[in-house]
Each structure stands twice: as C-alpha cells, then as structure tokens.
mmCIF file of C-alpha atoms in Angstrom:
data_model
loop_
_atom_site.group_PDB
_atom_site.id
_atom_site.type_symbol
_atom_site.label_atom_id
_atom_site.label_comp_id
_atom_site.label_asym_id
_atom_site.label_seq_id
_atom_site.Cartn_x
_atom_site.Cartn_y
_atom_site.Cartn_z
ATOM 1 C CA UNK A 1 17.627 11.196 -27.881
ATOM 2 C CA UNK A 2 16.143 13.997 -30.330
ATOM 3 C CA UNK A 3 18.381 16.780 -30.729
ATOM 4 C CA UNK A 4 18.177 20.007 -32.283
ATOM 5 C CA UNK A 5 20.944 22.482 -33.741
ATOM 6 C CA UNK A 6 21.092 25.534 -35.437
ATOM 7 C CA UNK A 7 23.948 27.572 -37.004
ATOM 8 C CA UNK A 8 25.700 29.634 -36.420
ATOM 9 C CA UNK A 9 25.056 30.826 -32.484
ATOM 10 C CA UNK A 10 25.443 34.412 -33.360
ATOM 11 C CA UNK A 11 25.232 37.002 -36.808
ATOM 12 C CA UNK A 12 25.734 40.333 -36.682
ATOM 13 C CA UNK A 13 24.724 42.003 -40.409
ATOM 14 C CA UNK A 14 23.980 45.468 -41.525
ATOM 15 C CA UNK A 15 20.261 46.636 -41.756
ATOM 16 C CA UNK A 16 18.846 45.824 -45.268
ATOM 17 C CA UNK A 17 20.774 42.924 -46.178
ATOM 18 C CA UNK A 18 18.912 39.154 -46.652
ATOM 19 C CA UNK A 19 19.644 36.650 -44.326
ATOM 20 C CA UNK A 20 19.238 32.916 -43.439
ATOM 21 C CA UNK A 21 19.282 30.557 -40.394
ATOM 22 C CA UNK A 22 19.312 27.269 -39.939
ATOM 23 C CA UNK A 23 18.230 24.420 -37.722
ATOM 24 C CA UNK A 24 19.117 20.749 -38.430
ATOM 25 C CA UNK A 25 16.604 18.492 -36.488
ATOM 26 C CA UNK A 26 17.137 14.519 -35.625
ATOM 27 C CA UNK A 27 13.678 12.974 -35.373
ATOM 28 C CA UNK A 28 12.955 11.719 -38.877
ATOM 29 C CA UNK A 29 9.072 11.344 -37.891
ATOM 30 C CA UNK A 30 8.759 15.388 -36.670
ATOM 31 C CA UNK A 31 4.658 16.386 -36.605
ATOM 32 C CA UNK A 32 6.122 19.994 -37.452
ATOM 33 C CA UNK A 33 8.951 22.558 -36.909
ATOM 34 C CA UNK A 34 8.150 25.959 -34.992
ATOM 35 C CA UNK A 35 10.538 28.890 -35.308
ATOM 36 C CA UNK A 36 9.970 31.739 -32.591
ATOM 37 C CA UNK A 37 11.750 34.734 -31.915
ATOM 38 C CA UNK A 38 12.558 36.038 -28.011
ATOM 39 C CA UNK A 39 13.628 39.279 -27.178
ATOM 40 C CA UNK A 40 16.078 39.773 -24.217
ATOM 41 C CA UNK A 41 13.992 38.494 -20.829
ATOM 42 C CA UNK A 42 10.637 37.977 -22.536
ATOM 43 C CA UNK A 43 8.644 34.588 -23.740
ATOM 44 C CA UNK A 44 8.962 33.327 -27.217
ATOM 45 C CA UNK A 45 6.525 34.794 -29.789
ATOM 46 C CA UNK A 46 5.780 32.366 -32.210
ATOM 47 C CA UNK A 47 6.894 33.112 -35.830
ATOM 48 C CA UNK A 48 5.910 30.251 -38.283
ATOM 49 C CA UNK A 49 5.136 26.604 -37.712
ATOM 50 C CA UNK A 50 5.614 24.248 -40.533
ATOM 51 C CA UNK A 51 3.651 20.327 -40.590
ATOM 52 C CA UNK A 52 5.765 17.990 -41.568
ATOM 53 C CA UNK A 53 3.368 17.840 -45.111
ATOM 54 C CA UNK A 54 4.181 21.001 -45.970
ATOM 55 C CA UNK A 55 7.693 22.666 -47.757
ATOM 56 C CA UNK A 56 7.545 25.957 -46.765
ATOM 57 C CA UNK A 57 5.819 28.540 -45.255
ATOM 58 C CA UNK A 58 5.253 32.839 -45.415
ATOM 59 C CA UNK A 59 4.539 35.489 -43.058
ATOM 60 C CA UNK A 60 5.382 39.203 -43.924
ATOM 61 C CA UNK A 61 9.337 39.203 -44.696
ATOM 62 C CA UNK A 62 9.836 35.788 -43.311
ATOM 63 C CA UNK A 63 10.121 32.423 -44.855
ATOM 64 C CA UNK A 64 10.645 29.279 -43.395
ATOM 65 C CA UNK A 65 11.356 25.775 -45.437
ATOM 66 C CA UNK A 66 11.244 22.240 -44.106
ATOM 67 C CA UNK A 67 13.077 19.181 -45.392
ATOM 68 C CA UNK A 68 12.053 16.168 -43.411
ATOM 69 C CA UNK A 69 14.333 13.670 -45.367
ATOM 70 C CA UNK A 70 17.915 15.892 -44.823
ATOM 71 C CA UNK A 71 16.737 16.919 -41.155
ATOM 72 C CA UNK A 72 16.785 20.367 -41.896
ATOM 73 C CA UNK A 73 14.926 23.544 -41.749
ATOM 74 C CA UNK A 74 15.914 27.323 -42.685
ATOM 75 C CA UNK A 75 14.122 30.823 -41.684
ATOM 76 C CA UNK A 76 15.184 33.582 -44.479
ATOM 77 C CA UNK A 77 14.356 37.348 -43.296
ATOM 78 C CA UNK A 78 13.910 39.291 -46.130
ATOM 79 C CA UNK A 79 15.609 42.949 -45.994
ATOM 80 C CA UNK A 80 16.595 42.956 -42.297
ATOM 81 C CA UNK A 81 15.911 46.137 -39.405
ATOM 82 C CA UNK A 82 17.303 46.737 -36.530
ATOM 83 C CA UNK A 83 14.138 45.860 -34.683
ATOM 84 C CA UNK A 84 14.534 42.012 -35.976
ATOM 85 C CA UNK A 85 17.568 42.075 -33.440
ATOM 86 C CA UNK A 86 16.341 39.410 -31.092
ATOM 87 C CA UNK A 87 17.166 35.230 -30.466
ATOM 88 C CA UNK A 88 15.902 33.710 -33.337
ATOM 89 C CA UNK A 89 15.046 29.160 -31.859
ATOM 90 C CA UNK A 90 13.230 26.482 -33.672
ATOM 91 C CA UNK A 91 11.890 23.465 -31.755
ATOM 92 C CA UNK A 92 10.574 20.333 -33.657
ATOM 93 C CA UNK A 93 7.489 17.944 -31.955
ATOM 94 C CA UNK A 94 7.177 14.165 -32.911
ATOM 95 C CA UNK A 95 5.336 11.653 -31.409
ATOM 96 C CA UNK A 96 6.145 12.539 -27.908
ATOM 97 C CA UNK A 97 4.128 15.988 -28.507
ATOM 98 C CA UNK A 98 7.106 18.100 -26.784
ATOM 99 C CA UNK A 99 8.903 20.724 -28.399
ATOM 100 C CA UNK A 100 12.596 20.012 -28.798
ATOM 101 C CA UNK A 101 14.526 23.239 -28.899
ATOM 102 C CA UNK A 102 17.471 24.221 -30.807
ATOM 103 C CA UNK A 103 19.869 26.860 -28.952
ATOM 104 C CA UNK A 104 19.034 29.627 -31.005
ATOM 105 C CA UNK A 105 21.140 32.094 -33.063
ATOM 106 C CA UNK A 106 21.279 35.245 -31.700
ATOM 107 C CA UNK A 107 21.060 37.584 -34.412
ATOM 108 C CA UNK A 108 21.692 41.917 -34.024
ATOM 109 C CA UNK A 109 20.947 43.827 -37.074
ATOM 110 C CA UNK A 110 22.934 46.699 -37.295
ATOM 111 C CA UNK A 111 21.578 50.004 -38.455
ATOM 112 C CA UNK B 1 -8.290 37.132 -27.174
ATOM 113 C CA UNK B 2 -5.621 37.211 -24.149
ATOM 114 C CA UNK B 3 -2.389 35.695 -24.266
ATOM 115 C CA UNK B 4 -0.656 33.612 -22.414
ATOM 116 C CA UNK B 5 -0.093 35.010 -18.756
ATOM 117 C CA UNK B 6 2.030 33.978 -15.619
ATOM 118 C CA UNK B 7 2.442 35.037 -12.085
ATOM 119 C CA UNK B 8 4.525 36.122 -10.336
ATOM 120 C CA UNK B 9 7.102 37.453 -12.872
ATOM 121 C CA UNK B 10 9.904 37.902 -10.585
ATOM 122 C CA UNK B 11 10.517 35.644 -7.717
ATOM 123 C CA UNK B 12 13.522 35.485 -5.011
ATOM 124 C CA UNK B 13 13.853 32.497 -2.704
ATOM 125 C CA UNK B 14 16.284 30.639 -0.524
ATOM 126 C CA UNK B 15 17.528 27.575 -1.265
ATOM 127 C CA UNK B 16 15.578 25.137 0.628
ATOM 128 C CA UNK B 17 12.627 26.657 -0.191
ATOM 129 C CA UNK B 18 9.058 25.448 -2.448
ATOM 130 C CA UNK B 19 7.694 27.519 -5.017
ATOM 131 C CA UNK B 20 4.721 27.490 -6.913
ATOM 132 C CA UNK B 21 3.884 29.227 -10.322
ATOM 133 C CA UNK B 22 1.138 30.125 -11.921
ATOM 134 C CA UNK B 23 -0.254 29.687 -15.601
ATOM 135 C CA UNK B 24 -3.513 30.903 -17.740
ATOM 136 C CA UNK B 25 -3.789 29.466 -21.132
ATOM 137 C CA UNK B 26 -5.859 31.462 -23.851
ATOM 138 C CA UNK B 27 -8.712 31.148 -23.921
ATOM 139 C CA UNK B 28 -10.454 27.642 -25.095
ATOM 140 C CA UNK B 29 -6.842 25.485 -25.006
ATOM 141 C CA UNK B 30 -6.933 22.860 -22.744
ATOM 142 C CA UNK B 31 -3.420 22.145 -23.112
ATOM 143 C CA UNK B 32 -0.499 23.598 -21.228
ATOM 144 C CA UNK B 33 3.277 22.612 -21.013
ATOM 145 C CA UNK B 34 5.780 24.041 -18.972
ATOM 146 C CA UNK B 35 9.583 25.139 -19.703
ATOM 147 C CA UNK B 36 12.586 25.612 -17.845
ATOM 148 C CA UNK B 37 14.970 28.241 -19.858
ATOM 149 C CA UNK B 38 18.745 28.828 -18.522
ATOM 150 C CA UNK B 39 21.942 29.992 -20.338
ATOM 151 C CA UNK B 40 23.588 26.555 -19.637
ATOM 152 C CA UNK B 41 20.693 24.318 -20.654
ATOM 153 C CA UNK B 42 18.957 26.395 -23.376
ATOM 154 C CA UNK B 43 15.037 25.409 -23.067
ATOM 155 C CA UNK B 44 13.879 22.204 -21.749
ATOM 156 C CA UNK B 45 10.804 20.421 -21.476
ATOM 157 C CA UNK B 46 8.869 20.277 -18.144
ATOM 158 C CA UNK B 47 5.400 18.611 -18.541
ATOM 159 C CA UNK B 48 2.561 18.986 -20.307
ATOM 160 C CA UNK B 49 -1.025 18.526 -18.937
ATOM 161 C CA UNK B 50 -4.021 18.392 -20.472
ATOM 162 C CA UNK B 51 -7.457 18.592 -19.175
ATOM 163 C CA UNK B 52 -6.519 18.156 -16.000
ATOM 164 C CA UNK B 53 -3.719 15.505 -16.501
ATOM 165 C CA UNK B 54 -0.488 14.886 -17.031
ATOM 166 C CA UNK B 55 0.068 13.873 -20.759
ATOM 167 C CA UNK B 56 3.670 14.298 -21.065
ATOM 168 C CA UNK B 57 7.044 14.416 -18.619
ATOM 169 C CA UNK B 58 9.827 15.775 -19.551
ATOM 170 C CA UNK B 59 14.260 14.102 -17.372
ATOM 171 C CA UNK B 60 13.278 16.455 -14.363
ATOM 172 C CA UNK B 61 13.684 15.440 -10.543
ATOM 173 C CA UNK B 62 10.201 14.488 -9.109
ATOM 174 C CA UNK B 63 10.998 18.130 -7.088
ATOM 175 C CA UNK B 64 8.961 19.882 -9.799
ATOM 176 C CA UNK B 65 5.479 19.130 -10.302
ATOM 177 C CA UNK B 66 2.555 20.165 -11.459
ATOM 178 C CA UNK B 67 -0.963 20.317 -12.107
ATOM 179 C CA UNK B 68 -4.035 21.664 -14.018
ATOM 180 C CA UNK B 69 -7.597 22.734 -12.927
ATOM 181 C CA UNK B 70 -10.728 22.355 -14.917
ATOM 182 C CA UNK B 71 -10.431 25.948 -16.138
ATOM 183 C CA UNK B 72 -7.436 24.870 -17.917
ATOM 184 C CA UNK B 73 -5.042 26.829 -15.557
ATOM 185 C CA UNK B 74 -1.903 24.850 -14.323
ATOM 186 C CA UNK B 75 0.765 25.685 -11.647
ATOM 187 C CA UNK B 76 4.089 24.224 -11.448
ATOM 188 C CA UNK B 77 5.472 23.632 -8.144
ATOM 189 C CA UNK B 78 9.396 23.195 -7.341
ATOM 190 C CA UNK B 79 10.029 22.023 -3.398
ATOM 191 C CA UNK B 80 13.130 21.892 -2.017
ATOM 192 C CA UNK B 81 14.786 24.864 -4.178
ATOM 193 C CA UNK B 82 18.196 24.473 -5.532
ATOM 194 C CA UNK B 83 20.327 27.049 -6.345
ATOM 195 C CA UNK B 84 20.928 25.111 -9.822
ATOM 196 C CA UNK B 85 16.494 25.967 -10.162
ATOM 197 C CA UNK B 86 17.135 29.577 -10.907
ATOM 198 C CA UNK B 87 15.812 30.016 -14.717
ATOM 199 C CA UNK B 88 13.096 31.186 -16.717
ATOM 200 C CA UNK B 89 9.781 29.631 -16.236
ATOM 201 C CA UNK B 90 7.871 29.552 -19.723
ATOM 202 C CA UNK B 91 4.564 27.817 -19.629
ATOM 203 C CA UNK B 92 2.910 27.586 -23.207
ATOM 204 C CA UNK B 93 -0.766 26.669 -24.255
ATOM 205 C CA UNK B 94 -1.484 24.760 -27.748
ATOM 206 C CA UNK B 95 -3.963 25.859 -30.490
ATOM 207 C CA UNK B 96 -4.664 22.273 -31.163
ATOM 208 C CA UNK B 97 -6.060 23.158 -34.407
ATOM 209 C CA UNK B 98 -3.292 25.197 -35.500
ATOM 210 C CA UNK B 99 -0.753 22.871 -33.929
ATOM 211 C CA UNK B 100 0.984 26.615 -32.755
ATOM 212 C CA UNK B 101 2.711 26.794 -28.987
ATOM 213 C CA UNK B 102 1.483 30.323 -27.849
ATOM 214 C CA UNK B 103 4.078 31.163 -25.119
ATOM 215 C CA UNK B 104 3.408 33.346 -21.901
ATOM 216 C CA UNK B 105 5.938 35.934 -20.375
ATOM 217 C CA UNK B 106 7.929 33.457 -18.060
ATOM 218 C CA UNK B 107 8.560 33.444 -14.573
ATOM 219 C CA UNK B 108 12.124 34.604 -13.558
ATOM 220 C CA UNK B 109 12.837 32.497 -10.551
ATOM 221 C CA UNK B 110 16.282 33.344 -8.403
ATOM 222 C CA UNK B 111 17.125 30.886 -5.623
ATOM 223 C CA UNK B 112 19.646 32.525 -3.155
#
C-alpha cells in the first residue's frame, strides 16, 4: 500500500523567518508530487507539482524539491506572513493515477 | 476560466438517507476524481471518471457511486447514509497537460 507522511503535524514560527516541510512518499515509480495548501473549510489550492524528471520547482516565495530515490520531497517558504497560516499536504500519483495524500502540517505564522 | 465548482455546499441528512453531489470541472478537462476529507482519515481517494467512465476506484463500500455526463460533469451519489459519511466532499478536475489537480470548494456533508 502507498503511503504518504509528512513532518512534523504542526509549526508555529514567527512572521519573517524561513521555513521547511517535508513529505516522505513510498511509491518508488511516483509520475509527480503535488503540494497544495487548504485554508480552514475550503478546497485545496494547488501550490507546485513536481514530475518525477524534474529536481525542483519555483513559484513566488515557494520552493519545492523532489528526490525520487530517498522517497522524499520538501516545500521551503521563503520569509513567512501571517497570511501563509493555512494546512500545508502533498499527495504523490503513480501508475494508479490517484493522488495519495500525506496528512498535512498545519502551519500558523505568527505576526 | 472558472474553477472548479460543487453543489450543494452544505448538506444535512439522516442516517438512512441517499445523497447525491454535484461537480463541474473547468473548462475543457474531461477528467474528474472525487475525495472524501475527515479529521480521522485525512483525504482519501473516491473515483475518478473520465469521459464518461470510471477509470479509477478508490477501498470505498459500493454505497458511493458515481458518474460523469458528456459535458464532463460528474455526481457522486452515497445511499444508505452513515453517520461515519459525514466529511468533506472534494471533487478535482486534471489539466492533463499540466498533470495539475485543480480542486473545487467541497461539499460539507453532515449525516444526523
């Protein structure tokens, strides 16, 4: 059975400072690796998808990497706000074409 | 373009109930899967159809179904509700050339 993780569940840090998560993935044949964000009763919004050909990829302040052969992938926020509070989830999708989610970290910036 | 939308947003039935929910893709993906979201479970996988069948089932009882019409809408349908079926309802369409899951607002469902 595919199974995703990410660490740690929750981070609380102050507004400004640089921060990583991460999400460990088991399906050593993933297509690609999708990190979203949802805010508190909404649907996802879709952050940055990485193919499985690829390192890393770059939107705005964020930065996701990808290593197939360790199983892992990390999302760094650059200089952090109080409006990135939300529940950060990444979800990989092999062969069976479903995203597998992780059970997201839960991060609150504090101004 | 639109996003992803869903109807209703809120429901409230009984247990013993059916349901059905309803999903519009963006506009020009032909794909749609469904999600179930609850604090205990975190996000599962529902189905996927595409063009008008099912390409993919996720472990769920054969209570919840679905289906998609040649306009690339899908509902989901849950009979017999459970009070164990109260969760988020996230259907999602796929840029297939992007690869990208574009997510709707959900569908809170509460079974009394």
């Amino acid at each position: 059975k595919q199974e995703v993780t990410q660490i740690p569940a929750a981070l609380s840090v102050p507004e400004g400072e640089n921060l990583v998560l991460n999400c460990s993935f088991t399906d050593s044949a993933i297509y690609n690796l999708q990190w979203f964000r949802q805010d508190p009763g909404k649907g996802l919004t879709s952050l940055l998808l990485i193919q499985s050909s690829q390192r890393e990829q770059t939107s705005g302040r964020l930065n996701a990497s990808l290593d197939k052969s360790s199983g892992r992938s990390t999302l760094y926020i650059a200089a952090s706000q109080p409006g990135d509070s939300a529940t950060y989830l990444c979800a990989s999708r092999g062969a069976t074409n479903k995203l597998i989610f992780g059970t997201g970290t839960l991060l609150a910036v504090q101004p | 373009k639109a996003g992803v939308t869903q109807t209703p947003r809120y429901l409230i039935k009984t247990r013993g109930q059916q349901v059905t929910l309803s999903c519009s893709p963006i506009s020009g993906h032909r794909s749609v899967s469904w999600y179930q979201q609850t604090p205990g479970q975190g996000l599962q996988f529902l189905f996927e159809y595409f063009s008008e069948t099912q390409r993919n089932k996720g472990n769920f009882p054969g209570r919840f179904s679905g289906r998609q019409f040649s306009n690339s809408r899908s509902e989901m349908n849950v009979s017999t509700l459970e009070l164990g079926d109260s969760a988020l309802y996230l259907c999602a369409s796929l840029d297939s050339g992007t690869d990208t899951q574009y997510f709707g607002p959900g569908t809170r469902l509460t079974v009394l």
